[in-house]
Each structure stands twice: as C-alpha cells, then as structure tokens.
Short mmCIF file of C-alpha atoms in Angstrom, two decimals:
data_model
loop_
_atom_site.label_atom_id
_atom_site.label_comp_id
_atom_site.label_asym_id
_atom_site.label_seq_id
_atom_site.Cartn_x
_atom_site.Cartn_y
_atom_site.Cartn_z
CA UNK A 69 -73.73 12.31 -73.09
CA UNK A 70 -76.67 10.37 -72.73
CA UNK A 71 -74.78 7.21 -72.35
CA UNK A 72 -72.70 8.68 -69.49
CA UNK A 73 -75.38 9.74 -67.73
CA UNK A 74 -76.87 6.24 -67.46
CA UNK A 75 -73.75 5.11 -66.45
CA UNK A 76 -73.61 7.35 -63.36
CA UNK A 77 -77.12 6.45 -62.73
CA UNK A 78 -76.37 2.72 -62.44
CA UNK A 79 -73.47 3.22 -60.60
CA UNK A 80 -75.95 5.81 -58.07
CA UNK A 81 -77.84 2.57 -58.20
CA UNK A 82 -75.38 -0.38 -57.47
CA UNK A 83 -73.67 1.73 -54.53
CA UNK A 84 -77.25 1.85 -53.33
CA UNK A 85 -77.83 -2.07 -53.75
CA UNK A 86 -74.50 -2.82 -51.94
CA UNK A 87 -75.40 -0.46 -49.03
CA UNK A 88 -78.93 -2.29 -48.75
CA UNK A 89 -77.16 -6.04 -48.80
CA UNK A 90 -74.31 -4.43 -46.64
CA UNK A 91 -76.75 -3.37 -43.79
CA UNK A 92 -78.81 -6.65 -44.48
CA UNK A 93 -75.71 -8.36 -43.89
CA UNK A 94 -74.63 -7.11 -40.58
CA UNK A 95 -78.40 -7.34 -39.38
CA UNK A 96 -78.01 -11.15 -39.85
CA UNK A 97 -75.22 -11.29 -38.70
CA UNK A 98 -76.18 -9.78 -35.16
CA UNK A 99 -79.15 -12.32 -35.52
CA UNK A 100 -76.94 -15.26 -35.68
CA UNK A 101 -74.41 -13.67 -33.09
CA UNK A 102 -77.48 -13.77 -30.76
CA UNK A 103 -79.07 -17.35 -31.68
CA UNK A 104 -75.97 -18.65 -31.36
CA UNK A 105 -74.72 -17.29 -28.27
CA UNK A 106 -74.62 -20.37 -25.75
CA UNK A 107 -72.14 -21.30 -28.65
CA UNK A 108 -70.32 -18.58 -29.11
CA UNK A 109 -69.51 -17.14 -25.58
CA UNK A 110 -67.60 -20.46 -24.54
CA UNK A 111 -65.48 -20.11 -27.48
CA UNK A 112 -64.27 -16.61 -26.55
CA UNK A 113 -63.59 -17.56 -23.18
CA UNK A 114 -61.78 -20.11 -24.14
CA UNK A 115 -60.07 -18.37 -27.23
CA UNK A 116 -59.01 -15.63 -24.81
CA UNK A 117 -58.08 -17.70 -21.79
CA UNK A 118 -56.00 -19.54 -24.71
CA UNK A 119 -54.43 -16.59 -25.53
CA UNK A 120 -53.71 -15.29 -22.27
CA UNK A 121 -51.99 -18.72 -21.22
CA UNK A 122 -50.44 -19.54 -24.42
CA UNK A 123 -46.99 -17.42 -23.56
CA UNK A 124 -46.50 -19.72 -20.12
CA UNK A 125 -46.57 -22.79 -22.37
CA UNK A 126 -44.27 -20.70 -25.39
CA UNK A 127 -41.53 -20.42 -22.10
CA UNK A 128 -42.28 -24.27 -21.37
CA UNK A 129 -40.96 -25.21 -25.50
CA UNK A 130 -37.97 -22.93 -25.23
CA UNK A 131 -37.24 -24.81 -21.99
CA UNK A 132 -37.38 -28.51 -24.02
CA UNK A 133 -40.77 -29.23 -22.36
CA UNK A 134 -43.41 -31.12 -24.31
CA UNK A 135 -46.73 -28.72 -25.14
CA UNK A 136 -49.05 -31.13 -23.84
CA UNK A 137 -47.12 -31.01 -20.36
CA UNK A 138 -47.08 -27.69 -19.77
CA UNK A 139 -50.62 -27.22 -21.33
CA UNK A 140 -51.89 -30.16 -18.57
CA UNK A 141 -49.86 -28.31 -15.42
CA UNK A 142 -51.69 -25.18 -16.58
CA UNK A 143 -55.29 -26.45 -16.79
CA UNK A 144 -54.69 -28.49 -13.63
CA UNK A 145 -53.58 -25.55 -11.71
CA UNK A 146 -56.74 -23.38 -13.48
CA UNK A 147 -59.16 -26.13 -12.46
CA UNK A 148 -57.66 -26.35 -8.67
CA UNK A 149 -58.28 -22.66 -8.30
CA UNK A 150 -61.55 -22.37 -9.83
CA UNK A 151 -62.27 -25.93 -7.89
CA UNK A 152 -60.67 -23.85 -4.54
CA UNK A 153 -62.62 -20.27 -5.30
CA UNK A 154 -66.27 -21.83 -5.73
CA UNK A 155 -66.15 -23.87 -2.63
CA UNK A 156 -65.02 -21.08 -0.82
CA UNK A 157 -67.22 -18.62 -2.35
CA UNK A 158 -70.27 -20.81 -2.79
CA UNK A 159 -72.09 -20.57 0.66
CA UNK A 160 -71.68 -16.78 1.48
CA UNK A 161 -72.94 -16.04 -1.87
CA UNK A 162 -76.26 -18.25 -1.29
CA UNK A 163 -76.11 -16.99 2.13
CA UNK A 164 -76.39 -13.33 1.00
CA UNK A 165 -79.28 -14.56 -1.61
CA UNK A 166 -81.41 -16.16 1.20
CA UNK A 167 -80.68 -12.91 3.65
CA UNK A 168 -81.55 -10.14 0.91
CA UNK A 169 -85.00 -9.40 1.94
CA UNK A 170 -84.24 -9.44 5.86
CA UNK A 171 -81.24 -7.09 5.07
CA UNK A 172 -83.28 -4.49 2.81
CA UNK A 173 -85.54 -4.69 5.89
CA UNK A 174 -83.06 -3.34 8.63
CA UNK A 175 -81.39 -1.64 5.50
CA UNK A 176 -84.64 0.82 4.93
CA UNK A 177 -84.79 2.45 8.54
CA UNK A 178 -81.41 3.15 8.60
CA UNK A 179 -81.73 5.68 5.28
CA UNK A 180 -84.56 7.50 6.53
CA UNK A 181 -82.23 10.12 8.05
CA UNK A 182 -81.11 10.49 4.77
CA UNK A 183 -84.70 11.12 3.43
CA UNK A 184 -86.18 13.19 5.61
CA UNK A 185 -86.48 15.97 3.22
CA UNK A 186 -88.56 14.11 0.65
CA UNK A 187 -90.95 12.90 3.09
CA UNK A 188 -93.07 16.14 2.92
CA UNK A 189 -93.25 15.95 -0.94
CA UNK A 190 -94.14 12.05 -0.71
CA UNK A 191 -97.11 12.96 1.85
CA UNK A 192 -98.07 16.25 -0.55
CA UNK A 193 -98.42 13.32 -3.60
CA UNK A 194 -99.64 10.54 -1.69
CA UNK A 195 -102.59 12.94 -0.90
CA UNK A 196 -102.93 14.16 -4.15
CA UNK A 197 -103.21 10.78 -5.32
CA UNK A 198 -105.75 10.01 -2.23
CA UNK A 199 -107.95 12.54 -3.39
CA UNK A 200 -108.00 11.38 -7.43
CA UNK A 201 -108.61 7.66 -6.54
CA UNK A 202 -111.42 8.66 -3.68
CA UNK A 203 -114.41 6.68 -4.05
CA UNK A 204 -112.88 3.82 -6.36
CA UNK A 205 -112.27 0.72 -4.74
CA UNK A 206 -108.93 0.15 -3.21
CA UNK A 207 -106.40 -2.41 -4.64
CA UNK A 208 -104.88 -4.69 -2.21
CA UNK A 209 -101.43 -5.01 -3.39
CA UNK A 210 -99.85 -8.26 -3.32
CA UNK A 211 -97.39 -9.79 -0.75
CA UNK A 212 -93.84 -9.48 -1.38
CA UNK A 213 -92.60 -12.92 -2.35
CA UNK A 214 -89.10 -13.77 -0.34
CA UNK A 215 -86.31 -14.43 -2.70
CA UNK A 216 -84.57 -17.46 -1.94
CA UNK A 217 -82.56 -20.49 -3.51
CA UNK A 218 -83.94 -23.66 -2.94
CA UNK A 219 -81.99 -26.94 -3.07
CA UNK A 220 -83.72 -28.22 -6.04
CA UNK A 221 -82.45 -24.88 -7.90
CA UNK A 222 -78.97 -26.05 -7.00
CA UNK A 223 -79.46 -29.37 -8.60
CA UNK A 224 -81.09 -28.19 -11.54
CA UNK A 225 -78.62 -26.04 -12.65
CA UNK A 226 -75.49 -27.76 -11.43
CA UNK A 227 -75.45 -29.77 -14.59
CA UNK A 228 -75.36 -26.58 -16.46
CA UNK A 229 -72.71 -25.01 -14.96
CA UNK A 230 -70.53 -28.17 -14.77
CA UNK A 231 -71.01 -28.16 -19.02
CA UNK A 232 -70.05 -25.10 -19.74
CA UNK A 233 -67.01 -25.00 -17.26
CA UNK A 234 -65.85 -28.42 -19.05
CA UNK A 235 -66.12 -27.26 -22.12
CA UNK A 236 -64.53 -24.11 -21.95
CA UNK A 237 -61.73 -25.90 -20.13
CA UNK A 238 -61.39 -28.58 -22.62
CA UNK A 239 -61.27 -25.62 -25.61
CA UNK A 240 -58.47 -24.24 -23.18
CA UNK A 241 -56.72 -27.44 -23.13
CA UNK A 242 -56.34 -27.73 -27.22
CA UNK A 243 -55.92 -23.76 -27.69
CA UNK A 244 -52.81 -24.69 -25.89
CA UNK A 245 -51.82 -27.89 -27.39
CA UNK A 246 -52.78 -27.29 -30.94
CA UNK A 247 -53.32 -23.64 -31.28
CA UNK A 248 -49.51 -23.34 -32.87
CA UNK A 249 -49.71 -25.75 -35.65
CA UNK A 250 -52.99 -24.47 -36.69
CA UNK A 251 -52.00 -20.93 -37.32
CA UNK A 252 -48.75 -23.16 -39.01
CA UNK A 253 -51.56 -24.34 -41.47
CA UNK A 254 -52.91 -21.61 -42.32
CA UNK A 255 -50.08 -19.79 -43.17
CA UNK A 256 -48.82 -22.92 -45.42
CA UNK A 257 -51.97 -22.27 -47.23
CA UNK A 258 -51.08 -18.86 -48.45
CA UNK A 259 -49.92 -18.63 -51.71
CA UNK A 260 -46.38 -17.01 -52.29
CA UNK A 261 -43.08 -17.00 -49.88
CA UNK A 262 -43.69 -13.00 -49.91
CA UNK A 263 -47.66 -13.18 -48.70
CA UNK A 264 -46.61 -16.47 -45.76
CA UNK A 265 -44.03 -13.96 -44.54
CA UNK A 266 -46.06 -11.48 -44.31
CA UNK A 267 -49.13 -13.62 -42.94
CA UNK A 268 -46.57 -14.89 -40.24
CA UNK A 269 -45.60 -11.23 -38.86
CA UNK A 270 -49.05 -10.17 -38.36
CA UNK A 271 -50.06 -13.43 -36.85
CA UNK A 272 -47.41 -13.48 -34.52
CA UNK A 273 -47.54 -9.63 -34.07
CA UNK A 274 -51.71 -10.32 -32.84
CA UNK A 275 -50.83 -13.01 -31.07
CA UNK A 276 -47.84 -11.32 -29.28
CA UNK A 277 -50.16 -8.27 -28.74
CA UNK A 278 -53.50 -9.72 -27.79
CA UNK A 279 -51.97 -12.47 -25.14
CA UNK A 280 -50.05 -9.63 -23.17
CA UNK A 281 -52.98 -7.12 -23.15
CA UNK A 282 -55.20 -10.11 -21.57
CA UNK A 283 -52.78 -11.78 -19.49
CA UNK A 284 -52.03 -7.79 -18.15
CA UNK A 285 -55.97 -7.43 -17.73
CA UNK A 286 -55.66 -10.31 -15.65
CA UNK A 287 -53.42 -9.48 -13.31
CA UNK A 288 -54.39 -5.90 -13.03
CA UNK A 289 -57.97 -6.99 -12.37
CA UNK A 290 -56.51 -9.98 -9.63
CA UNK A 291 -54.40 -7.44 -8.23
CA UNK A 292 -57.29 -5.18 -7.70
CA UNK A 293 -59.44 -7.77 -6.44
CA UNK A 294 -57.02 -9.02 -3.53
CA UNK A 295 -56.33 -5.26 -2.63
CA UNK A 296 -59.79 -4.81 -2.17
CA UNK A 297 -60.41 -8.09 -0.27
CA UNK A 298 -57.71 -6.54 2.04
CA UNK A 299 -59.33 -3.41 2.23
CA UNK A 300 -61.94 -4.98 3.39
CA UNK A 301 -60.78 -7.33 5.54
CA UNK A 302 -58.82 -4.32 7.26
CA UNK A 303 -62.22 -2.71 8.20
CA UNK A 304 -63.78 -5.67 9.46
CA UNK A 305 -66.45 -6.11 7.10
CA UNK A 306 -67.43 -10.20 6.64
CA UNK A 307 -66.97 -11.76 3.38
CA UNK A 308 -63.93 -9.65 1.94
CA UNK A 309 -63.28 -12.66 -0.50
CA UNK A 310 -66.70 -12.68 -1.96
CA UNK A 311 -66.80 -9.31 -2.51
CA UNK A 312 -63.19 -8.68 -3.31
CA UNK A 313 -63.86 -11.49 -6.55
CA UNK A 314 -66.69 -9.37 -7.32
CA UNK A 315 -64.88 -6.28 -7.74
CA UNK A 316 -61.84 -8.38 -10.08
CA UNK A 317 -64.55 -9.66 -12.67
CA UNK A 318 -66.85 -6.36 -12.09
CA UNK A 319 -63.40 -4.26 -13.39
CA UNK A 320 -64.00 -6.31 -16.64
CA UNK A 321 -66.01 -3.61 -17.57
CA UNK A 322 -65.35 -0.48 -17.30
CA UNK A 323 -66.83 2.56 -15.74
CA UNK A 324 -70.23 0.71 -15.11
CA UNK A 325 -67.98 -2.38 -13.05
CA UNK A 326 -66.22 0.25 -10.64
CA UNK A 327 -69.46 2.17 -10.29
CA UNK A 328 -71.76 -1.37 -9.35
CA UNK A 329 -69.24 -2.43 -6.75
CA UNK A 330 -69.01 0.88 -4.76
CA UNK A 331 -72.45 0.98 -4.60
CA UNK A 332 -72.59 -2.66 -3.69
CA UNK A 333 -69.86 -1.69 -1.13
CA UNK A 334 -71.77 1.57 0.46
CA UNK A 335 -74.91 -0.75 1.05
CA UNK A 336 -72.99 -3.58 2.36
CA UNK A 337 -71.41 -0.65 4.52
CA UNK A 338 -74.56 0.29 5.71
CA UNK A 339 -76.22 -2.98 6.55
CA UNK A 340 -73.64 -3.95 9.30
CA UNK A 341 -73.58 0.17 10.41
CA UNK A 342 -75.63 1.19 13.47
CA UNK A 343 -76.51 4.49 11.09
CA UNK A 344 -75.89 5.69 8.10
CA UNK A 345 -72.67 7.79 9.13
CA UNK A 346 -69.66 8.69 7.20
CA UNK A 347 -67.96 5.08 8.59
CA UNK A 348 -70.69 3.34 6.67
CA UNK A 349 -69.24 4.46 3.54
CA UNK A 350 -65.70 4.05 4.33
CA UNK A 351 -65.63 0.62 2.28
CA UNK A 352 -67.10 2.29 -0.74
CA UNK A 353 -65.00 5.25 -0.57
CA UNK A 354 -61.72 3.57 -0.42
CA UNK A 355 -62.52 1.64 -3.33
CA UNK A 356 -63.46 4.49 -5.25
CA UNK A 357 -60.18 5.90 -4.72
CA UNK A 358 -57.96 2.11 -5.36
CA UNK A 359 -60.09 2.49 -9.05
CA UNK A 360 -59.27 5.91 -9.72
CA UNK A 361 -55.75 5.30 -8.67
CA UNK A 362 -55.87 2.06 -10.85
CA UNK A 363 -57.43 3.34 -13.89
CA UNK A 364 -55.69 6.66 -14.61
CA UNK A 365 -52.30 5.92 -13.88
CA UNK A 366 -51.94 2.01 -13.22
CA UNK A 367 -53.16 0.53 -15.98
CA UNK A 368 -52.27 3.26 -18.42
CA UNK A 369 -48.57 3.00 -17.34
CA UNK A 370 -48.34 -0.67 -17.43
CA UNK A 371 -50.22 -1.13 -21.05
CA UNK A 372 -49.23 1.92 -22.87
CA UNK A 373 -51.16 4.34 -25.12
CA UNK A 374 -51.40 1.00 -27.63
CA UNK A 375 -54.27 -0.23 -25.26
CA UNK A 376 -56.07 2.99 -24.53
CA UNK A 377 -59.47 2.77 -25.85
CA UNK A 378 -61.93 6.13 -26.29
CA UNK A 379 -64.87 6.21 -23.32
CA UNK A 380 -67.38 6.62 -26.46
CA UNK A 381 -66.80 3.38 -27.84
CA UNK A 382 -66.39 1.64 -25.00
CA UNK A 383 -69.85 2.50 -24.07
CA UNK A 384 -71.28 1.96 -27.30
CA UNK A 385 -69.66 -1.77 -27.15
CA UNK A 386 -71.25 -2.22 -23.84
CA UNK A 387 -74.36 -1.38 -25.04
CA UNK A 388 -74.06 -3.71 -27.84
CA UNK A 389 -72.57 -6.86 -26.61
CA UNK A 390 -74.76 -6.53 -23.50
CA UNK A 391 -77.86 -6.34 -25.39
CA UNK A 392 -76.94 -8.99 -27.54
CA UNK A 393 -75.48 -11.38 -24.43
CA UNK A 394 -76.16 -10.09 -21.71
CA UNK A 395 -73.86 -9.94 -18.38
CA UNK A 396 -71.52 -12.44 -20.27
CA UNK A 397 -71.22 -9.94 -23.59
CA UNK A 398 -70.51 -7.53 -21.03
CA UNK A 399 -67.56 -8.70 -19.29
CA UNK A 400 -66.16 -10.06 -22.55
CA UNK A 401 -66.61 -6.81 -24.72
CA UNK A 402 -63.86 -4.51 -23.89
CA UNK A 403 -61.41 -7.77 -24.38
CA UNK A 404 -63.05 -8.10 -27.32
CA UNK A 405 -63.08 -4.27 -28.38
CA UNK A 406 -59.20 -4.37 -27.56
CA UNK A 407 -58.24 -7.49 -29.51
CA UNK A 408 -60.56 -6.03 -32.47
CA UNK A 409 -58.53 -2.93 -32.45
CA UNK A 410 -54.66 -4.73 -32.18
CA UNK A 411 -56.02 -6.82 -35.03
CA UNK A 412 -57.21 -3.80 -37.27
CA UNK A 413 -53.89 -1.99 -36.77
CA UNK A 414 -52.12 -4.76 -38.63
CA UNK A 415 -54.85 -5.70 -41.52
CA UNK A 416 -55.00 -4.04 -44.21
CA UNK A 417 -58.20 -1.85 -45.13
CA UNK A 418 -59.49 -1.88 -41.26
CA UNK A 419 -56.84 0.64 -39.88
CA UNK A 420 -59.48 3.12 -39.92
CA UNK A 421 -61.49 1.06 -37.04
CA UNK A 422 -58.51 1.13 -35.06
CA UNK A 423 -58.10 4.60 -35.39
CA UNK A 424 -61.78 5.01 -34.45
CA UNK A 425 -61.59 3.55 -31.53
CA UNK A 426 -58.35 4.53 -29.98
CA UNK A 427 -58.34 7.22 -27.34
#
C-alpha cells in the first residue's frame, strides 16, 4: 500500500515536471517566434503566396508546360502589378502623410457642431483644474512638431523595402518550382507503403485545402477592394485607388480591418465636406454595408462552414500575433489561424484544436 502510494505521488510529480517544461517550452518558443521575426514573416508570405499560386502552375503540368515556365509567367506578372500598384499608389500616400496636420486642422472646426454638448463639461473641468494649479507656475507646452517624410527617409529605407520584396519573391519563385518534389521527399522518407499513403492524402488534402482558402481570401479581399475603389470613385472622393487597396489588405483582418477603414472613410468624408452632414458619411456608410454584405453571406457561401472560424479565437490570435509582430502578425494571423485549423483536422492528436476553433 505504501508502495502504491509513492507511485501515485511520483506520477502527481512527473505530470507536474512535464507541465513546468511544457509551459517553459512554449514561452521560448514565443521568444524565438519574436527574435526571429524579420525571418520568419517573409517566409509565411512567401509560403502562403506559394500556396495560393501553386494550383495555376498544377493546371500549367497537366497542360505539358514546364514548372519553371509557368512559375516565371506567374512571378513576372506578380512583380508587374506590385511594380504597377506602388508607382501608382506611392505619391498620394506621401501626399496624404505631408497634408495630415493641415487636414486635422480644417478637420477640427468642422466637428465642433458635433461637440457642442461637451463643451460646458470641458469649461466646468478646465476651471476646476484652473483653480487646483492656481499659484504654481504655468507649463508652456511644447509646439506640435509637423509630421512629414523627407527625401532622405525615402532613401534610407528604400533598400529595405527592395530586400524584403526580393526575397519574398524569390521564396515565391522556388515554392513554385520545387515545392512538389520536396513534399515527394518527405513522403519517400516515411517508413512503410501503408504510413507514405497515408502521409500523401493528408499532404495533398492540406495542400488542396489551404491553397483554395487563400487563393479565395484573395479574391474576396480584391473583389472588395475594387468595389470599394468604385464606390468611391462614384461619389467623387480623390484617391479611390489608395484607399480602395487599403480596405483589400485592411479585410485581412477581421472585424478590427472593416472597422479602421470606415472610420478612415468617415474622416476622409469629412475633410473634403463643407460640414459634418449626413453626405460626409456617405463613403463610410456604404462600406459598412459592402462588409456586412460581404462577411455574412459572401464569404460564408463561397468557403463553406469548413472555413468558418469562432469570433473568440480570432480575437485572441489577433491579440497574439499582433503583439508578437506587429501590423505584419496581424494581417497574416487569421491565414495562419485557418491553415492551423485545416491542418489539425487531418493530424492525428490535434483534432481537438480544430474543433476549438471552429465556429
């Protein structure tokens, strides 16, 4: 009796260890995730451009072309459009950086209709604070510094940007050439005909899954960008296309992405308004209702309950990957958070995350 008790107690004691190392574990591993993240984020962009592309080139083989030919069309034509999109996009976005303080200048007289009612409890604290700090010195505050962009910042960072857009586009460019006979060689590494066949269904079955979910999120999120560009466009408001791309990569993420760009929209409405009138908001409104529209019935129908992820953990993964990457982690974390989950429903022992997560 003694005996067995002891044996309980070590085992009391071992699940205890393995908890400790477990949570040890994951705590280095978010340290690493977030050392290594200059790393790291290239390589998912380019793992899930990769995947997104990689059924374009699949049709190109069954049609007797050569991988590296359709992989080369594909990057060319990818490289001409982000070549096409920055040079069109590039001086109304500095031109908006270098007119933000003017604009919140004109911007602030135009809301105080809206504020009226507050101004009698701002005076009531403002005197209230008067009367605490009365005989103390006063505190010049300082000068508002104007935010601009400078050409030396353009230089400087050029370099940077150029890097990581080559890089990511070479990692493309061998996802799609080589991609296929590496997954090959790592199934000929499994041992037994029964365990390759089985590897090669749930490779295929991820790979199957996770490029139509992306290439899907891509044209969804496209689609909604050029819609909105229109809409825009339609009520005369300048720079539809910069604002229209910033609603397609802002619908990355969800809830917080639809939210940022109709309040982007309302004060871009407002700026060009004579007051701040129910046509001010038009913009803003409209959108509201395209996203709405989009993400309760469009994107449901066209990706299927498989896809659906709860609003819980979607938040949560926000929280997380944003934290640990910032805006990047953000716009990469429900692609990330979906492929997790289509992966998980085919491995073994990590169904349970899957089921977790779904909606």
């Amino acid at each position: 009796m003694r005996a067995f008790h002891t044996t309980r107690g070590m085992r009391r004691h071992l699940r205890a260890v393995r908890v400790l190392l477990n949570v040890l574990l994951f705590l280095a591993l978010m340290y690493t995730v977030t050392l290594t993240k200059s790393l790291l984020i290239p390589l998912v962009l380019a793992a899930f451009l990769g995947l997104a592309l990689n059924p374009v080139v699949a049709a190109g083989a069954r049609l007797h072309l050569p991988r590296w030919l359709s992989a080369s069309v594909l990057m060319i034509a990818l490289i001409v459009g982000i070549a096409g999109g920055i040079s069109a996009l590039a001086q109304p976005a500095i031109g908006w950086f270098h007119g933000a303080p003017a604009a919140i200048k004109t911007l602030v007289p135009k809301l105080k209709s809206m504020t009226k009612p507050l101004e009698a409890a701002n005076r009531a604290t403002q005197s209230l604070v008067n009367a605490q700090s009365n005989g103390h010195s006063a505190v010049v505050a300082p000068a508002p510094t104007s935010m601009a962009i400078s050409a030396w910042d353009i230089v400087s960072t050029a370099p940077k940007i150029l890097a990581g857009i080559l890089s990511v586009m070479l990692l493309v460019f061998f996802f799609l050439m080589f991609g296929d006979s590496m997954l090959r060689r790592l199934v000929e590494i499994t041992p037994g005909f029964a365990y390759k066949r089985h590897a090669v269904a749930i490779v295929r079955g991820i790979q199957t899954e996770v490029s139509r979910y992306l290439l899907t999120a891509l044209l969804i999120n496209a689609s909604l960008g050029a819609l909105t560009a229109g809409m825009l466009w339609l009520y005369h408001m300048p720079d539809a296309l910069l604002w229209g791309t910033v609603a397609m990569f802002a619908n990355f993420i969800p809830y917080v992405g639809a939210i940022s760009t109709a309040i982007i929209l309302a004060l871009v409405g407002m700026l060009y308004a004579n007051d701040a009138s129910l046509h001010a908001f038009l913009p803003a409104i409209t959108f509201s209702a395209i996203t709405v529209l989009e993400g309760n019935l469009i994107t449901p129908m066209i990706q299927g309950r498989s896809m659906r992820l709860s609003p819980i953990a979607i938040l949560l993964w926000l929280l997380v990957w944003g934290w640990l990457w910032g805006v990047p982690g953000a716009l990469l974390a429900v692609p990330m958070l979906t492929c997790t989950k289509l992966i998980a429903e085919r491995v073994r022992g990590w169904t349970w995350f899957a089921v977790i997560v779904a909606r």
